[in-house]
mmCIF file of C-alpha atoms in Angstrom:
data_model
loop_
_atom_site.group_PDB
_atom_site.id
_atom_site.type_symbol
_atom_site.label_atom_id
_atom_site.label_comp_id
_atom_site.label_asym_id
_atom_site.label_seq_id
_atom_site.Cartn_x
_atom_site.Cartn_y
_atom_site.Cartn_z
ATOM 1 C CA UNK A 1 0.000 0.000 0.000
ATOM 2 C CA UNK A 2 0.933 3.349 -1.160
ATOM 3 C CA UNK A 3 1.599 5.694 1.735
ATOM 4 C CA UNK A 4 1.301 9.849 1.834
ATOM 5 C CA UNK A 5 4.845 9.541 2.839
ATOM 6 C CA UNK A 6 5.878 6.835 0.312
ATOM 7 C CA UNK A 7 3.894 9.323 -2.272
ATOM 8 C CA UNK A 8 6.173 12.212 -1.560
ATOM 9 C CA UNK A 9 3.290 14.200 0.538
ATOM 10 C CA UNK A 10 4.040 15.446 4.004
ATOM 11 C CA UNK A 11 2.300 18.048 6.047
ATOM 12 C CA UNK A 12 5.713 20.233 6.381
ATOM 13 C CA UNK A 13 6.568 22.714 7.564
ATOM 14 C CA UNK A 14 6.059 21.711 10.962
ATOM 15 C CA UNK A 15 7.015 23.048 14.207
ATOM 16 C CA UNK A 16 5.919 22.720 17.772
ATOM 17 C CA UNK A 17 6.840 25.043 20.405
ATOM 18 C CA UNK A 18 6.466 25.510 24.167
ATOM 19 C CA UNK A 19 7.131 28.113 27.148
ATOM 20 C CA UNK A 20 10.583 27.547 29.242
ATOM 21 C CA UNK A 21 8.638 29.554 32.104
ATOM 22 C CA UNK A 22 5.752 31.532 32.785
ATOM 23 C CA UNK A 23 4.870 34.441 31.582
ATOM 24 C CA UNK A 24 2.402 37.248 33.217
ATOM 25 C CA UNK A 25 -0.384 39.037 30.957
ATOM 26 C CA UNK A 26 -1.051 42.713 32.414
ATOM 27 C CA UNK A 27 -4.710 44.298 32.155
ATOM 28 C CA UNK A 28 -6.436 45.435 28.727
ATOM 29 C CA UNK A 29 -2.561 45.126 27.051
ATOM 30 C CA UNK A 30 -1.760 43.549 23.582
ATOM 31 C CA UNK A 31 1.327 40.727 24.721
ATOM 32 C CA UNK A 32 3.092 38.419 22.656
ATOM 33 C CA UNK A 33 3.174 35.198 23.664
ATOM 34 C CA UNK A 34 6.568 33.602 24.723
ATOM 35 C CA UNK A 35 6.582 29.934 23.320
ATOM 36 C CA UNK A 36 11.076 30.182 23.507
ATOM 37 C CA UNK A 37 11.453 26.149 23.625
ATOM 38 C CA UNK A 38 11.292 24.187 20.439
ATOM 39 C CA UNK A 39 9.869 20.922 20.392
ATOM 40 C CA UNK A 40 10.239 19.858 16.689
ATOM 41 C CA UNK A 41 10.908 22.820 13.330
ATOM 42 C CA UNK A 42 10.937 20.394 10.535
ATOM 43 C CA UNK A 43 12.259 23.158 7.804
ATOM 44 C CA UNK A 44 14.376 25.203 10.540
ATOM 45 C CA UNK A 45 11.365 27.953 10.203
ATOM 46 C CA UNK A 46 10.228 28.445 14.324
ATOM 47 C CA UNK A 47 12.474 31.199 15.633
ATOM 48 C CA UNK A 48 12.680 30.606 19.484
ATOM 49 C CA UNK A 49 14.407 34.383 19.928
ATOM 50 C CA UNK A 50 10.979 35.756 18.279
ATOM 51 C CA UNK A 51 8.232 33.237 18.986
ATOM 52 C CA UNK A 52 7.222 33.214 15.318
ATOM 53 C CA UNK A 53 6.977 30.636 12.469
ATOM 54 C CA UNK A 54 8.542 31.724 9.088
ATOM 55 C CA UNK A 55 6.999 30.246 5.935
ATOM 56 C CA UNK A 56 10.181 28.795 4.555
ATOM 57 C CA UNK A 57 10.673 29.817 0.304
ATOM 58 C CA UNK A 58 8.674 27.799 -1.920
ATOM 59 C CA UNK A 59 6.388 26.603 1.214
ATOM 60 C CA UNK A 60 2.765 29.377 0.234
ATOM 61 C CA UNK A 61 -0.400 27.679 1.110
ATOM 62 C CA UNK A 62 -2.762 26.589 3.566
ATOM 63 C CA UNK A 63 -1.238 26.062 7.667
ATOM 64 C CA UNK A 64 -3.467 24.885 10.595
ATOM 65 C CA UNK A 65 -2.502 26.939 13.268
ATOM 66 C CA UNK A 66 -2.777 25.993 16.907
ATOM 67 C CA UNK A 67 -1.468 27.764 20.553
ATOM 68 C CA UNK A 68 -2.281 26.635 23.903
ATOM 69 C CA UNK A 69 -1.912 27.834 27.500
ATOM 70 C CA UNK A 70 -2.656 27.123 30.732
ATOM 71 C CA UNK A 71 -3.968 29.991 33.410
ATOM 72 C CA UNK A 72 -1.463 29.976 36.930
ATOM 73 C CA UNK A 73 -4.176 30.738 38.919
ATOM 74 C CA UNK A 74 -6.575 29.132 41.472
ATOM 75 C CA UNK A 75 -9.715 31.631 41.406
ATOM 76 C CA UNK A 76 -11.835 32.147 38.699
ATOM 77 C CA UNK A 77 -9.910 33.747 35.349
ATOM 78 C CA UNK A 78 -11.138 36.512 33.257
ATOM 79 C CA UNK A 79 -11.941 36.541 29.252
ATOM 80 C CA UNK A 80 -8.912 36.177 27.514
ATOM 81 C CA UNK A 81 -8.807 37.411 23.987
ATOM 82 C CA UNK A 82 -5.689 35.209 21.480
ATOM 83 C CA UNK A 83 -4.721 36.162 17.845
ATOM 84 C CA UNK A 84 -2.539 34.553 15.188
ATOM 85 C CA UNK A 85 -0.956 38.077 13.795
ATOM 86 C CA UNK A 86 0.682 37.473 10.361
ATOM 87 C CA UNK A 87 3.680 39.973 9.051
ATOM 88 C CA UNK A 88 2.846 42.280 12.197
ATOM 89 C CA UNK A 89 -1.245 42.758 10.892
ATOM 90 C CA UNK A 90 -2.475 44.413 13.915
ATOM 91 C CA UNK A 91 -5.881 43.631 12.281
ATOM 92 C CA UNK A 92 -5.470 40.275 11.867
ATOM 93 C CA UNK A 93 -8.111 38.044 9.728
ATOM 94 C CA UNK A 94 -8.419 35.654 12.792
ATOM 95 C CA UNK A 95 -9.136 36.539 16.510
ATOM 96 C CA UNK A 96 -10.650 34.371 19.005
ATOM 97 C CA UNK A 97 -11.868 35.039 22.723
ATOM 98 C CA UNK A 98 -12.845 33.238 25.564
ATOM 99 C CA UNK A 99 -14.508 33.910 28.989
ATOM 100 C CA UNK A 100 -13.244 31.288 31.376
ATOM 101 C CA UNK A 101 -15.091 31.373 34.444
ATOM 102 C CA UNK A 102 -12.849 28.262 36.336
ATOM 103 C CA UNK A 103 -9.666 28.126 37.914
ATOM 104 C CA UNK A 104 -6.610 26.668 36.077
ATOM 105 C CA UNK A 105 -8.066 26.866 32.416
ATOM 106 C CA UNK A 106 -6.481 25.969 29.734
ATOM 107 C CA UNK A 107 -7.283 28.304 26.750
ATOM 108 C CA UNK A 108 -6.892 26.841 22.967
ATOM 109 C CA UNK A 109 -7.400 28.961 19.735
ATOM 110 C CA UNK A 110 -6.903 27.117 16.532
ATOM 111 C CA UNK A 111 -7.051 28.410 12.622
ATOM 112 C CA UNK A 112 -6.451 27.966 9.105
ATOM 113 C CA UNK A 113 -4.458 30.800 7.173
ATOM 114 C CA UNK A 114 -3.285 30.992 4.058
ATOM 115 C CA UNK A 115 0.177 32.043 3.788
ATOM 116 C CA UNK A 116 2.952 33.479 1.607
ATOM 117 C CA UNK A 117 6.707 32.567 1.611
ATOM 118 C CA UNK A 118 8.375 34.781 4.039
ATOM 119 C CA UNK A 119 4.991 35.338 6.383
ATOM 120 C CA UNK A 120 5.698 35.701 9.691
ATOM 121 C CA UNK A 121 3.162 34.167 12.531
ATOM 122 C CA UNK A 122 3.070 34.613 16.139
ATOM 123 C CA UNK A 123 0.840 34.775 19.171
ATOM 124 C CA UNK A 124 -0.368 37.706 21.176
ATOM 125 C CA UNK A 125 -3.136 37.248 23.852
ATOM 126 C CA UNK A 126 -4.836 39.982 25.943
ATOM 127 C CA UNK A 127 -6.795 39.527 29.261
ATOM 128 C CA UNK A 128 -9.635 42.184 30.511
ATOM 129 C CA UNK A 129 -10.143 41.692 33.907
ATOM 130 C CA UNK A 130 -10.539 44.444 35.462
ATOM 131 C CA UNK A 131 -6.468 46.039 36.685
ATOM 132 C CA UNK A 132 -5.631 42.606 37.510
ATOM 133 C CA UNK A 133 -2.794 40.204 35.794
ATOM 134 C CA UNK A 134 -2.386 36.897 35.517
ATOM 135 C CA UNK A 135 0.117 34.262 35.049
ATOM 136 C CA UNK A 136 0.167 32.042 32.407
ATOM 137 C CA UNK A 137 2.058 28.645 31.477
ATOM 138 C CA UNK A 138 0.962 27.209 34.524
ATOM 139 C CA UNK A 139 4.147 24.562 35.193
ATOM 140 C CA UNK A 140 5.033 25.903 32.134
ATOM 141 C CA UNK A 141 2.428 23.966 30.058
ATOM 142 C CA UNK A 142 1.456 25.379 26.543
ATOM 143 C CA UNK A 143 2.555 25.393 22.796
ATOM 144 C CA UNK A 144 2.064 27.056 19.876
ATOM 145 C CA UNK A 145 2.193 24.766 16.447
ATOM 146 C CA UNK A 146 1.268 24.462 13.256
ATOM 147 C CA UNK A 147 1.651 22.395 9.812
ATOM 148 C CA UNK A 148 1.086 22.901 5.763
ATOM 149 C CA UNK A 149 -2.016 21.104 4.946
ATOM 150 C CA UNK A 150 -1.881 18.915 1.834
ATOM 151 C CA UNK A 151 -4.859 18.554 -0.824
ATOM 152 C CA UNK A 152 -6.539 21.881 0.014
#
């Protein structure tokens, strides 16, 4: 049996990376999100000094896009607001928000975009409860990933 592997199709780039510590999120700000610990970069395209994903020459199309974090805290958690920005787009195409109301939640946000050779993707988060900050990475747990999807 033919495999997607064996059939020269692999959904690379790839890259998985994860917070080395935590990482606190002041009220009402814009912060981008540290993920500074590699897990896998398939194409050498995850830039731990930046937190972003570079789309690698000759690598344009469609990426599912995923980041994850977990909120240091044992009371309930404000709504947290996450965004994939792409080449610095303050006014991204994708935002996504979420009103926890549980201690120690873990918040996901998830996308498809379609990308260009040399885009540059990276996470920024903002939290709006009321003056207050909050820790994230609880035990340092989180990542930020994504992948070329084939066929689309």
């Amino acid at each position: 049996a033919t495999t997607l592997a064996a059939a020269g199709l692999s959904m690379t780039p790839s890259f998985c990376a994860k917070p080395s510590a935590g990482q606190t999120l002041s009220y009402n700000t814009q912060t981008k999100l540290v993920y500074d610990s590699e897990i896998w970069d398939t194409n050498t395209a995850y830039d731990t000094a930046a937190y972003a994903f570079t789309v690698p020459t000759g690598e344009a199309g469609k990426y599912y896009m995923s980041a994850q974090f977990t909120v240091a805290t044992g009371t309930d958690t404000p709504g947290f607001s996450v965004r994939f920005e792409v080449n610095t787009d303050t006014n991204p195409d994708f935002g996504w928000g979420v009103i926890p109301n549980e201690s120690y939640n873990t918040i996901n946000a998830t996308c498809i975009l379609d990308l260009a050779a040399a885009d540059v993707v990276d996470v920024w988060c903002n939290q709006n409860h009321i003056n207050d900050t909050f820790d994230i990475f609880y035990s340092n747990q989180g990542h930020f990933q994504g992948y070329k999807l084939i066929g689309v």
